Every structure is written in structure tokens, then in C-alpha cells.
PDB file of C-alpha atoms in Angstrom:
ATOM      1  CA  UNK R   1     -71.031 -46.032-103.407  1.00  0.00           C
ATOM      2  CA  UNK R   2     -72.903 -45.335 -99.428  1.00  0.00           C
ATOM      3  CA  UNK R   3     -72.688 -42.116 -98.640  1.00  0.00           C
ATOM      4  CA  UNK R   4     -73.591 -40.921 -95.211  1.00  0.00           C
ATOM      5  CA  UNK R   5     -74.181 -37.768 -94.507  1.00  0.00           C
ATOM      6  CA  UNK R   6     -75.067 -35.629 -90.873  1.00  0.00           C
ATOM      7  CA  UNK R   7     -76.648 -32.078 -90.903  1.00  0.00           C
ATOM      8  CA  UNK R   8     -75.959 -29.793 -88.889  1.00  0.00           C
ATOM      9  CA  UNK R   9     -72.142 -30.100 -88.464  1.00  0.00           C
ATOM     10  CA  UNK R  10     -72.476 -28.325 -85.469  1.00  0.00           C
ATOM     11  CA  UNK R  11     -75.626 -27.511 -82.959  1.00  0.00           C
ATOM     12  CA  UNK R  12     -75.754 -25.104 -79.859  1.00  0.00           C
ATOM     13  CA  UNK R  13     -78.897 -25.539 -77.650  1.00  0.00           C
ATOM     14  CA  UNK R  14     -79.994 -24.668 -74.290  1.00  0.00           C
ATOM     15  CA  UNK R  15     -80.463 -27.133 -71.577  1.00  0.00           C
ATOM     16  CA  UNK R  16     -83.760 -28.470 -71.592  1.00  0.00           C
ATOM     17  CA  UNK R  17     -84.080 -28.309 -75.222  1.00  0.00           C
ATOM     18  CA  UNK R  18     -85.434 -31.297 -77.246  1.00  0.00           C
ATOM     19  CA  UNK R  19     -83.678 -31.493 -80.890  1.00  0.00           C
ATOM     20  CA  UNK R  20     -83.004 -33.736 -83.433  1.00  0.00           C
ATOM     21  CA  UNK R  21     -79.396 -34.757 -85.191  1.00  0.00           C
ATOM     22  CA  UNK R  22     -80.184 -36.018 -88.957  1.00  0.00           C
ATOM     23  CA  UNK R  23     -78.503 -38.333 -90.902  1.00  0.00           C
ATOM     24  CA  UNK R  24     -78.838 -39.387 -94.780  1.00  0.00           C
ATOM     25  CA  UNK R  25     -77.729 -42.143 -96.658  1.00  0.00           C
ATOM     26  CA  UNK R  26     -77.514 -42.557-100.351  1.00  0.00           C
ATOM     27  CA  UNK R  27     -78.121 -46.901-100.532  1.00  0.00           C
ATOM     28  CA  UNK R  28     -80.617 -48.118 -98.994  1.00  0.00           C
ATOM     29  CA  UNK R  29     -79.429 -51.281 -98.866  1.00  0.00           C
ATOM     30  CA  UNK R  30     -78.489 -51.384 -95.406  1.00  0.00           C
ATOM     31  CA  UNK R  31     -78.412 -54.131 -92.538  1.00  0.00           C
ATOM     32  CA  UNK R  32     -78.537 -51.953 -89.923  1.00  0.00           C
ATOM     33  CA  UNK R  33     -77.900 -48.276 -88.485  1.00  0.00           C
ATOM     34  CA  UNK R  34     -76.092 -47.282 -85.451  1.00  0.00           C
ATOM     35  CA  UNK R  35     -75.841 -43.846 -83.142  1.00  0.00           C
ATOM     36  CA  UNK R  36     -72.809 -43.180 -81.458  1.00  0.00           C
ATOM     37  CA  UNK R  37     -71.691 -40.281 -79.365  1.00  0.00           C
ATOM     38  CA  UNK R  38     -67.692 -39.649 -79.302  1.00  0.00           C
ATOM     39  CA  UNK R  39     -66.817 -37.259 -76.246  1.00  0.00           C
ATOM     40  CA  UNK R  40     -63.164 -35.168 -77.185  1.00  0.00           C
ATOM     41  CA  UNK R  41     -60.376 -37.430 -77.017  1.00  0.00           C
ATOM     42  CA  UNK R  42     -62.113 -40.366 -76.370  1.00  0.00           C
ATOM     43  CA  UNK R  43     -63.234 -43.203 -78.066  1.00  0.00           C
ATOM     44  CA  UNK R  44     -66.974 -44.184 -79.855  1.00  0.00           C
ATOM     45  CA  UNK R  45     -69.759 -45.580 -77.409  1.00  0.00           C
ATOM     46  CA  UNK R  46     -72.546 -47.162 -78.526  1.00  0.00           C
ATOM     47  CA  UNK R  47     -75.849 -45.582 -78.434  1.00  0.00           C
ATOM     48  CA  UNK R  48     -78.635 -47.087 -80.560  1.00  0.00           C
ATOM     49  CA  UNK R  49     -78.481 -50.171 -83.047  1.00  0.00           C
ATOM     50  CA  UNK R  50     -81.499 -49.921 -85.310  1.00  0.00           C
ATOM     51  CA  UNK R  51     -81.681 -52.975 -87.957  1.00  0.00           C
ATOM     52  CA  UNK R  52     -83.027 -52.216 -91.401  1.00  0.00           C
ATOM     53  CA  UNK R  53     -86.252 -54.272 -90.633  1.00  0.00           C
ATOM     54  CA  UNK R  54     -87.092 -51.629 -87.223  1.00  0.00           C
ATOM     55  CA  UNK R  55     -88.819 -48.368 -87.489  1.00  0.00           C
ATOM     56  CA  UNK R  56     -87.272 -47.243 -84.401  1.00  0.00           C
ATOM     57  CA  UNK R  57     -85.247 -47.822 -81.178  1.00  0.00           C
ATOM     58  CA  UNK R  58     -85.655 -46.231 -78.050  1.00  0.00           C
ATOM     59  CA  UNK R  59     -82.837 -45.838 -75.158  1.00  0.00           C
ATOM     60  CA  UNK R  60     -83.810 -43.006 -72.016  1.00  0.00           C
ATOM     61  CA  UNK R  61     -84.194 -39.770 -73.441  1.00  0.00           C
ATOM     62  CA  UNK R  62     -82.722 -41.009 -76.781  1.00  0.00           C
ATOM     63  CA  UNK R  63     -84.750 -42.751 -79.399  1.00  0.00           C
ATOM     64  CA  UNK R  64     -83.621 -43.201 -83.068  1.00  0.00           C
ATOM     65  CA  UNK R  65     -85.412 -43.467 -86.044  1.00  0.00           C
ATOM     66  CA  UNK R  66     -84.881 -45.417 -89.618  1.00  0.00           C
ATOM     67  CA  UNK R  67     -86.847 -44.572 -92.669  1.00  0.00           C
ATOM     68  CA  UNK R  68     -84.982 -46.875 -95.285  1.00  0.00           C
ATOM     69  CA  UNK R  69     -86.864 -45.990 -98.163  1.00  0.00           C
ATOM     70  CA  UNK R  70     -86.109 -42.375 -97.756  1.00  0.00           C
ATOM     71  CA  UNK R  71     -82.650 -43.093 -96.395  1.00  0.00           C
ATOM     72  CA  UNK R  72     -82.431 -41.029 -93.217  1.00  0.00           C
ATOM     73  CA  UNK R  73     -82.540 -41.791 -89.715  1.00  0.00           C
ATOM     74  CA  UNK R  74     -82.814 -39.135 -86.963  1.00  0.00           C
ATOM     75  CA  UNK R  75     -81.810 -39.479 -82.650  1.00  0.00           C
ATOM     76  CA  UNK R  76     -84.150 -37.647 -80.950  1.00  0.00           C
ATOM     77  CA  UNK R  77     -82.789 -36.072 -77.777  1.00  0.00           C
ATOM     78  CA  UNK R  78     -85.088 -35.252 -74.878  1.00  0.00           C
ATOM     79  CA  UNK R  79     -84.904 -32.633 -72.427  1.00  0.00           C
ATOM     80  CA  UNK R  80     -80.864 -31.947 -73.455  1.00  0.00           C
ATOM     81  CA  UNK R  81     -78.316 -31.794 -70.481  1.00  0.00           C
ATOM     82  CA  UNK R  82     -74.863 -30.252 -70.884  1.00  0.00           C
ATOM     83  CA  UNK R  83     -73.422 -33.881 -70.410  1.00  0.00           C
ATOM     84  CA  UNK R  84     -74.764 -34.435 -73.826  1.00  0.00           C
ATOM     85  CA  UNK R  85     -72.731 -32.521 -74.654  1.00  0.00           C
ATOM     86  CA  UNK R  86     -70.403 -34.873 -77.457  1.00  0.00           C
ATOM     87  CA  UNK R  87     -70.001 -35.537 -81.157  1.00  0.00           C
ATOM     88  CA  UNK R  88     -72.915 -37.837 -82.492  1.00  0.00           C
ATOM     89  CA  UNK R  89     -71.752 -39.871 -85.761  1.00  0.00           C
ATOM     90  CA  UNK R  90     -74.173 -42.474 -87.303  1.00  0.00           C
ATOM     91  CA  UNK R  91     -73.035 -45.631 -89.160  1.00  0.00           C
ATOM     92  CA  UNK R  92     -74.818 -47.866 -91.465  1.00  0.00           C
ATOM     93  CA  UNK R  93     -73.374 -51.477 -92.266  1.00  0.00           C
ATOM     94  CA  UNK R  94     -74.410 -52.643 -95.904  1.00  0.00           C
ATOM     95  CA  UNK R  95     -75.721 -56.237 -96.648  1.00  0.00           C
ATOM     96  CA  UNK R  96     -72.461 -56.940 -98.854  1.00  0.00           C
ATOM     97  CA  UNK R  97     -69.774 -55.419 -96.633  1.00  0.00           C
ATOM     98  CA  UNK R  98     -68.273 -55.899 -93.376  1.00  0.00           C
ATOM     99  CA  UNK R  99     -67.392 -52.683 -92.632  1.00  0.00           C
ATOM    100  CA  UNK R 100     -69.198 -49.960 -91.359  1.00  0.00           C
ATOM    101  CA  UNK R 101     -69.733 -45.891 -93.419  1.00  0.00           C
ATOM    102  CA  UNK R 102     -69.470 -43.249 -91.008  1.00  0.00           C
ATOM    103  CA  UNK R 103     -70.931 -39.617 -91.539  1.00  0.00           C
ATOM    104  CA  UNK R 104     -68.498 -36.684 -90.041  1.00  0.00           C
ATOM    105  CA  UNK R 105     -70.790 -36.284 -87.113  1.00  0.00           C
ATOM    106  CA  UNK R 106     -72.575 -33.426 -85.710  1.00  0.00           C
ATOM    107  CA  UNK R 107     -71.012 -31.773 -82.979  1.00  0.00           C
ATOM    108  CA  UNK R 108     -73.520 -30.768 -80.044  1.00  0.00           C
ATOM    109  CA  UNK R 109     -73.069 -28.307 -77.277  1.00  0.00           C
ATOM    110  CA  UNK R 110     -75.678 -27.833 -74.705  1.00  0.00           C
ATOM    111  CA  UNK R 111     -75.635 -24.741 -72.982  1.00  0.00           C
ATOM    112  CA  UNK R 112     -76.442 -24.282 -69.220  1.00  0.00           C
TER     113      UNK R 112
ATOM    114  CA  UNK H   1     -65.456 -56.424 -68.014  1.00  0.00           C
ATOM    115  CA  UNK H   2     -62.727 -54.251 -68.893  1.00  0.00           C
ATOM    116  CA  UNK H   3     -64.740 -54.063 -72.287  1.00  0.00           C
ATOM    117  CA  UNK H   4     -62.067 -52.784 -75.777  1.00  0.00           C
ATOM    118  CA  UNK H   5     -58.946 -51.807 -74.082  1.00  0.00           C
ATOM    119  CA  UNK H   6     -55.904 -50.211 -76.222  1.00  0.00           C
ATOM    120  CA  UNK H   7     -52.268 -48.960 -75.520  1.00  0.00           C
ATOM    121  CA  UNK H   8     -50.599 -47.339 -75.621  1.00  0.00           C
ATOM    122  CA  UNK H   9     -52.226 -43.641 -75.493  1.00  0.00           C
ATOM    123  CA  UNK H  10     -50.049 -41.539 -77.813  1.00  0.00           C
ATOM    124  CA  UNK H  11     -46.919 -42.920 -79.020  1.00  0.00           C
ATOM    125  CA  UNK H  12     -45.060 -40.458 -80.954  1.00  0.00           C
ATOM    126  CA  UNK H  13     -42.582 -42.231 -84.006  1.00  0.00           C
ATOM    127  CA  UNK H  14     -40.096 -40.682 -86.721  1.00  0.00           C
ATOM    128  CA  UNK H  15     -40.997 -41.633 -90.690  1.00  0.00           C
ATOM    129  CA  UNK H  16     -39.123 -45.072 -91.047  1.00  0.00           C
ATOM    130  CA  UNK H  17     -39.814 -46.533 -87.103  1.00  0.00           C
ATOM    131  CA  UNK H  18     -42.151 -49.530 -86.818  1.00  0.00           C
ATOM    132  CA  UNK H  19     -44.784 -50.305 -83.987  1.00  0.00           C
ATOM    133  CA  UNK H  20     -47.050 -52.188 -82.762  1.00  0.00           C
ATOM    134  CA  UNK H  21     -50.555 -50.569 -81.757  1.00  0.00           C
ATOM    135  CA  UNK H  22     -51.952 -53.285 -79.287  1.00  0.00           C
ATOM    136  CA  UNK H  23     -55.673 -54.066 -79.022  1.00  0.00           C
ATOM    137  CA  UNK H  24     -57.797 -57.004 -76.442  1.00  0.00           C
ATOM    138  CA  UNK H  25     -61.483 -57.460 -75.635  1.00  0.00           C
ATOM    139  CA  UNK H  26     -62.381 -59.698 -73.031  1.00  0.00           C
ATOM    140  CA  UNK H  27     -66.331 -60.231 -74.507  1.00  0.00           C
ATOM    141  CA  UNK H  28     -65.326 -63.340 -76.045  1.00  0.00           C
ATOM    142  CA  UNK H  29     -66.388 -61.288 -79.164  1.00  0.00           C
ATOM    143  CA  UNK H  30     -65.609 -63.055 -82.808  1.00  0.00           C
ATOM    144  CA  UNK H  31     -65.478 -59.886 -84.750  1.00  0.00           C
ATOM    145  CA  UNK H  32     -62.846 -57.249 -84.095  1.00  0.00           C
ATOM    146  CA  UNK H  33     -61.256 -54.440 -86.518  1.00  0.00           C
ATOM    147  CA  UNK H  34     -59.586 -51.504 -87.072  1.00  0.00           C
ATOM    148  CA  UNK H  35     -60.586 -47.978 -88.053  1.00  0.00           C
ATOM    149  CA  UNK H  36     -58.107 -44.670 -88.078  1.00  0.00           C
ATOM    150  CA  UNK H  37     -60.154 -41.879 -87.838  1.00  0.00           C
ATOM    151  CA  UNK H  38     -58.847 -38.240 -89.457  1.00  0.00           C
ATOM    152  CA  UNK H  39     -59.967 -34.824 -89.934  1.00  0.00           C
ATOM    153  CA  UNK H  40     -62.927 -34.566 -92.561  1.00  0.00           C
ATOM    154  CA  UNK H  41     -62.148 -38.376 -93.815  1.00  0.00           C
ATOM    155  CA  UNK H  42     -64.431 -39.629 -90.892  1.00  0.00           C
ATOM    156  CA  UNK H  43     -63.426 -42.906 -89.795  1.00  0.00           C
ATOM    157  CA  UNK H  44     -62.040 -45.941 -92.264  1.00  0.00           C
ATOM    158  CA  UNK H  45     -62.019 -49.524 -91.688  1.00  0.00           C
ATOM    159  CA  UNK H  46     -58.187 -50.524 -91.979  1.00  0.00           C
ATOM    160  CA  UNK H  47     -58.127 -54.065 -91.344  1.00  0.00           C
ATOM    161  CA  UNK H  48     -61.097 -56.884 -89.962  1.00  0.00           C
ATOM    162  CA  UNK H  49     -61.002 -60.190 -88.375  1.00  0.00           C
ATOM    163  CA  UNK H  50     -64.006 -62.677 -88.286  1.00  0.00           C
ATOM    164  CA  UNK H  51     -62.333 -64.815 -85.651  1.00  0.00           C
ATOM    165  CA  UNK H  52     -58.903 -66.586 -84.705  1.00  0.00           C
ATOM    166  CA  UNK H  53     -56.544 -67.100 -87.443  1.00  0.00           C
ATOM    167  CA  UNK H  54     -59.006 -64.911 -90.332  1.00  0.00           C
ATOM    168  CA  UNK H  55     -57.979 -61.680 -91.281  1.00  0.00           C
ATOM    169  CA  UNK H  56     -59.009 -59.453 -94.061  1.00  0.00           C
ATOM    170  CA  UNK H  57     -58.106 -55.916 -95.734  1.00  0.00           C
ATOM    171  CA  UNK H  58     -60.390 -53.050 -95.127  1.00  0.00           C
ATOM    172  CA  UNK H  59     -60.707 -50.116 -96.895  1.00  0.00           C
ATOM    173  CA  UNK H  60     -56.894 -48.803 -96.262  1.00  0.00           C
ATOM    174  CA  UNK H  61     -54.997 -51.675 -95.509  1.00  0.00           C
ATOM    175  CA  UNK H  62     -51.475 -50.366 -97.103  1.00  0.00           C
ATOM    176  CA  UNK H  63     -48.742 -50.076 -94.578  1.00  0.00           C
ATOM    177  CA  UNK H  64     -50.517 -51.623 -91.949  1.00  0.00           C
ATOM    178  CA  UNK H  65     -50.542 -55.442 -91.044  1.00  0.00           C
ATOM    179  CA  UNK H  66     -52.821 -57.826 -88.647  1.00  0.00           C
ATOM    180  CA  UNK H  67     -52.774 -61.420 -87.303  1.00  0.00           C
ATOM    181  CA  UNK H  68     -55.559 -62.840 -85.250  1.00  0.00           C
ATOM    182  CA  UNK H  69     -54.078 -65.682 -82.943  1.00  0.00           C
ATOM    183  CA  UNK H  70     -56.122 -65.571 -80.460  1.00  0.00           C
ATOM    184  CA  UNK H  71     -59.935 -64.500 -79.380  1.00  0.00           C
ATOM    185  CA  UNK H  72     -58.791 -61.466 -77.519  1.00  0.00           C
ATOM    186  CA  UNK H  73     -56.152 -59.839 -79.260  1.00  0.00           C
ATOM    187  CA  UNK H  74     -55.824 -58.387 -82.397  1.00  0.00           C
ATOM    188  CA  UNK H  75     -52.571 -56.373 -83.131  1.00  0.00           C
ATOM    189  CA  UNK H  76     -51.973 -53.790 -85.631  1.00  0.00           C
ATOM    190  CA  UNK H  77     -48.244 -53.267 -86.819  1.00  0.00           C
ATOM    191  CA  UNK H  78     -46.810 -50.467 -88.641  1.00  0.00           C
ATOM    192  CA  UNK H  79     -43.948 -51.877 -90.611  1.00  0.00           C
ATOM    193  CA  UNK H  80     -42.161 -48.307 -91.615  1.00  0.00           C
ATOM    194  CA  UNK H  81     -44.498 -45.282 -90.115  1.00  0.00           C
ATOM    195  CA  UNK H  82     -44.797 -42.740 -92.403  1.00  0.00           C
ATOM    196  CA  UNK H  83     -46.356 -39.621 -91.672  1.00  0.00           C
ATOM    197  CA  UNK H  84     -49.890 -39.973 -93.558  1.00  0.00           C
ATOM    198  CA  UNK H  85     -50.203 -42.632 -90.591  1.00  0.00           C
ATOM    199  CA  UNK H  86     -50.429 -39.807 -88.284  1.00  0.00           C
ATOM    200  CA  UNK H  87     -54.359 -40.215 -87.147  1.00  0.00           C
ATOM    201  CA  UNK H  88     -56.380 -41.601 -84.083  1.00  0.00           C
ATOM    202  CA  UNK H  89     -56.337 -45.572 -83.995  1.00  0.00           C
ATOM    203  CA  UNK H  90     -59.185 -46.894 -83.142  1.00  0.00           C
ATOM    204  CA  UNK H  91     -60.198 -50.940 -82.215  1.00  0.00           C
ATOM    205  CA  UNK H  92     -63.440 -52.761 -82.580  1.00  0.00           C
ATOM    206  CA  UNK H  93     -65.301 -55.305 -81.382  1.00  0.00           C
ATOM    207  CA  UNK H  94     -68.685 -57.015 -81.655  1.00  0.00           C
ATOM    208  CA  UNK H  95     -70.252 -60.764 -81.561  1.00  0.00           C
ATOM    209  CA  UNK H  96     -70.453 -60.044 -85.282  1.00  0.00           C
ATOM    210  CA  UNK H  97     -70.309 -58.267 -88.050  1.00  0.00           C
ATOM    211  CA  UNK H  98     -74.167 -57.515 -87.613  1.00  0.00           C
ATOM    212  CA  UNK H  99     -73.849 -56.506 -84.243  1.00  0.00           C
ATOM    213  CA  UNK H 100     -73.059 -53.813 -82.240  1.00  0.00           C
ATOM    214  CA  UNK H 101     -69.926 -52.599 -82.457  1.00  0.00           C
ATOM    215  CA  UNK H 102     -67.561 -51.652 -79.054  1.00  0.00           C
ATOM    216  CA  UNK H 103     -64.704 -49.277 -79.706  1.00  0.00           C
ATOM    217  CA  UNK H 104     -61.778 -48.586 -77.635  1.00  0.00           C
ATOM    218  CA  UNK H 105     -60.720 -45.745 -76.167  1.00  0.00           C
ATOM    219  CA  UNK H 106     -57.898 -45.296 -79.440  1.00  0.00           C
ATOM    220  CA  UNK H 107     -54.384 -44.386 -79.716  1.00  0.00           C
ATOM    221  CA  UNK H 108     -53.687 -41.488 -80.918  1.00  0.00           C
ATOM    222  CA  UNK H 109     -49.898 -41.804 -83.448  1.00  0.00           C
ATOM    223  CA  UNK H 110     -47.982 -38.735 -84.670  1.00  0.00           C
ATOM    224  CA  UNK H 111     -45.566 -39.575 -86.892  1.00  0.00           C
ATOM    225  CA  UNK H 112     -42.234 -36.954 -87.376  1.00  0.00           C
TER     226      UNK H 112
END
């Protein structure tokens, strides 16, 4: 059973910061990988779709990674703002399945 | 494009009441679905249509029910709300399965 997990659960950075949100997944059998962010009370907006045959996807400041074999991707966030401020979740959608395995999402607060 | 769109907002029901949790996308978008999303369960794929008339059971399909008739809209009915359906409701959309997905902005349902 796909498992997909995100570490930290929470992160607290200054502004200007670069960091990286991590997420693991147990099959690598996987069609494709996507970033979202998810502000409080809101709904899930798109960030990054990365498809199991890309090594990366780039988007601004943001660029996501996918190392299948391993099974974890990171989003790389450049020079952090406090309107990134949001929950990040990652998703992966397996070859067999139509539906798509969230993690819990780290929650990131950038600090002015 | 108005893009996902859901209503209502919050919608508060006692354990017995039905409802109808309304969903449209105006992306001419095949796919759609529906995910409730709850404190340390992460979000869970409910119910998923491939197109008009096709609808299939997700991962927690009981007490909830769906019919696709047409592109746009895709419904999801509560027959007798109970309060384990208390959660965040959220709707889906994408050209396909393999694409990326668009979610509203959800409803969130409390159930008394």
C-alpha cells in the first residue's frame, strides 16, 4: 500500500530564506507527483506536476524534484516571502489507480 | 474562467438530514472527483467520474452518492448525514486522470 509521507510537519523560517519541504513515498510505481500549497480555509492550488519519467520541474522561485528510485521528491523554495506562507501537501497518482495519496503536509511560516 | 467552483460554504445539518454538496467546472474537463479532507487522515478520494454518465467509488464511498449528467457538474448527496461526515468537502477537476488536478475552494459540513 503508497504511503506518502512529508517531513517537517511544521517549518518556521525567515524571509529570504531558501529551504526545502521533503516528501517520501513507499511505491515507486508512480505516474506522476504533484506540489500543492493549501492557504487556511481555502482550497488546494496547483503548484508543480512532475511525471515519473522527469527529474524535475521548475515554476518562479519553486522547482520540484523526483527521484523515483529512492522515492522522494523535494520543492525547493527560493528567497521565501511571508506570502508563502501556506500548507504544502504532495500527491503521487499510481499507474493502477485513479486516485491520488496525499501526505499530511508541512505547514510553513515565513517570518518577516 | 471561473475555474472549480463549490457551494455552498458551510452548511451546518443534524444526524439524519440529507444534502446536496454542489460542484461545476467550466474547463470542459473529463475528470472530476471528490475528496473530504480531515484532521491527520489527509485527504481521501470519495467518489470519481471519468466523464458524463461514468461514475465510480473511491476510497470512502459509504453514505455518499454521485451522478455525472453533464460535463460540468458533478453533485455529491448525503442521503442521511451522520456526524463522521463532518469534514471539509473538497471537488476536483482535471482533463484526466493523469493530469493536473484543480480543486475547489471546498465546503466545509458539520454535522449535529
Amino acid at each position: 500500500k503508497q504511503e506518502v509521507t512529508q517531513i517537517p510537519a511544521a517549518l518556521s523560517v525567515p524571509e529570504g530564506e531558501n529551504l526545502v519541504l521533503n516528501c517520501s513515498f513507499t511505491d515507486s510505481a508512480i505516474y506522476n507527483l504533484q506540489w500543492f500549497r493549501q492557504d487556511p480555509g481555502k482550497g488546494l492550488t496547483s503548484l508543480l506536476l512532475i511525471q515519473s519519467s522527469q527529474r524535475e520541474q521548475t515554476s518562479g522561485r519553486l522547482n520540484a524534484s523526483l527521484d523515483k528510485s529512492s522515492g522522494r521528491s523535494t520543492l525547493y523554495i527560493a528567497a521565501s516571502q511571508p506570502g508563502d506562507s501556506a500548507t504544502y501537501l504532495c500527491a503521487v497518482k499510481m499507474d493502477s489507480s485513479y486516485k491520488l495519496i496525499f501526505g499530511s503536509g508541512t505547514r510553513l511560516l515565513v517570518r518577516p | 474562467n471561473a475555474g472549480v467552483t463549490q457551494t455552498p460554504k458551510f452548511q451546518v445539518l443534524k444526524t439524519g438530514q440529507s444534502m446536496t454538496l454542489q460542484c461545476a467546472q467550466d474547463m470542459n474537463h473529463e475528470y472530476m472527483s471528490w475528496y473530504r479532507q480531515d484532521p491527520g487522515m489527509g485527504l481521501r478520494l470519495i467518489h470519481y467520474s471519468v466523464g458524463a454518465g461514468i461514475t465510480d467509488q473511491g476510497e470512502v464511498p459509504n453514505g455518499y452518492n454521485v451522478s455525472r449528467s453533464t460535463t460540468e457538474d458533478f453533485p455529491l448527496r448525503l442521503l442521511s448525514a451522520a456526524p463522521s461526515q463532518t469534514s471539509v468537502y473538497f471537488c476536483a477537476s482535471s482533463y484526466s486522470q493523469f493530469e493536473t488536478q484543480y480543486f475547489g475552494p471546498g465546503t466545509r459540513l458539520l454535522v449535529l
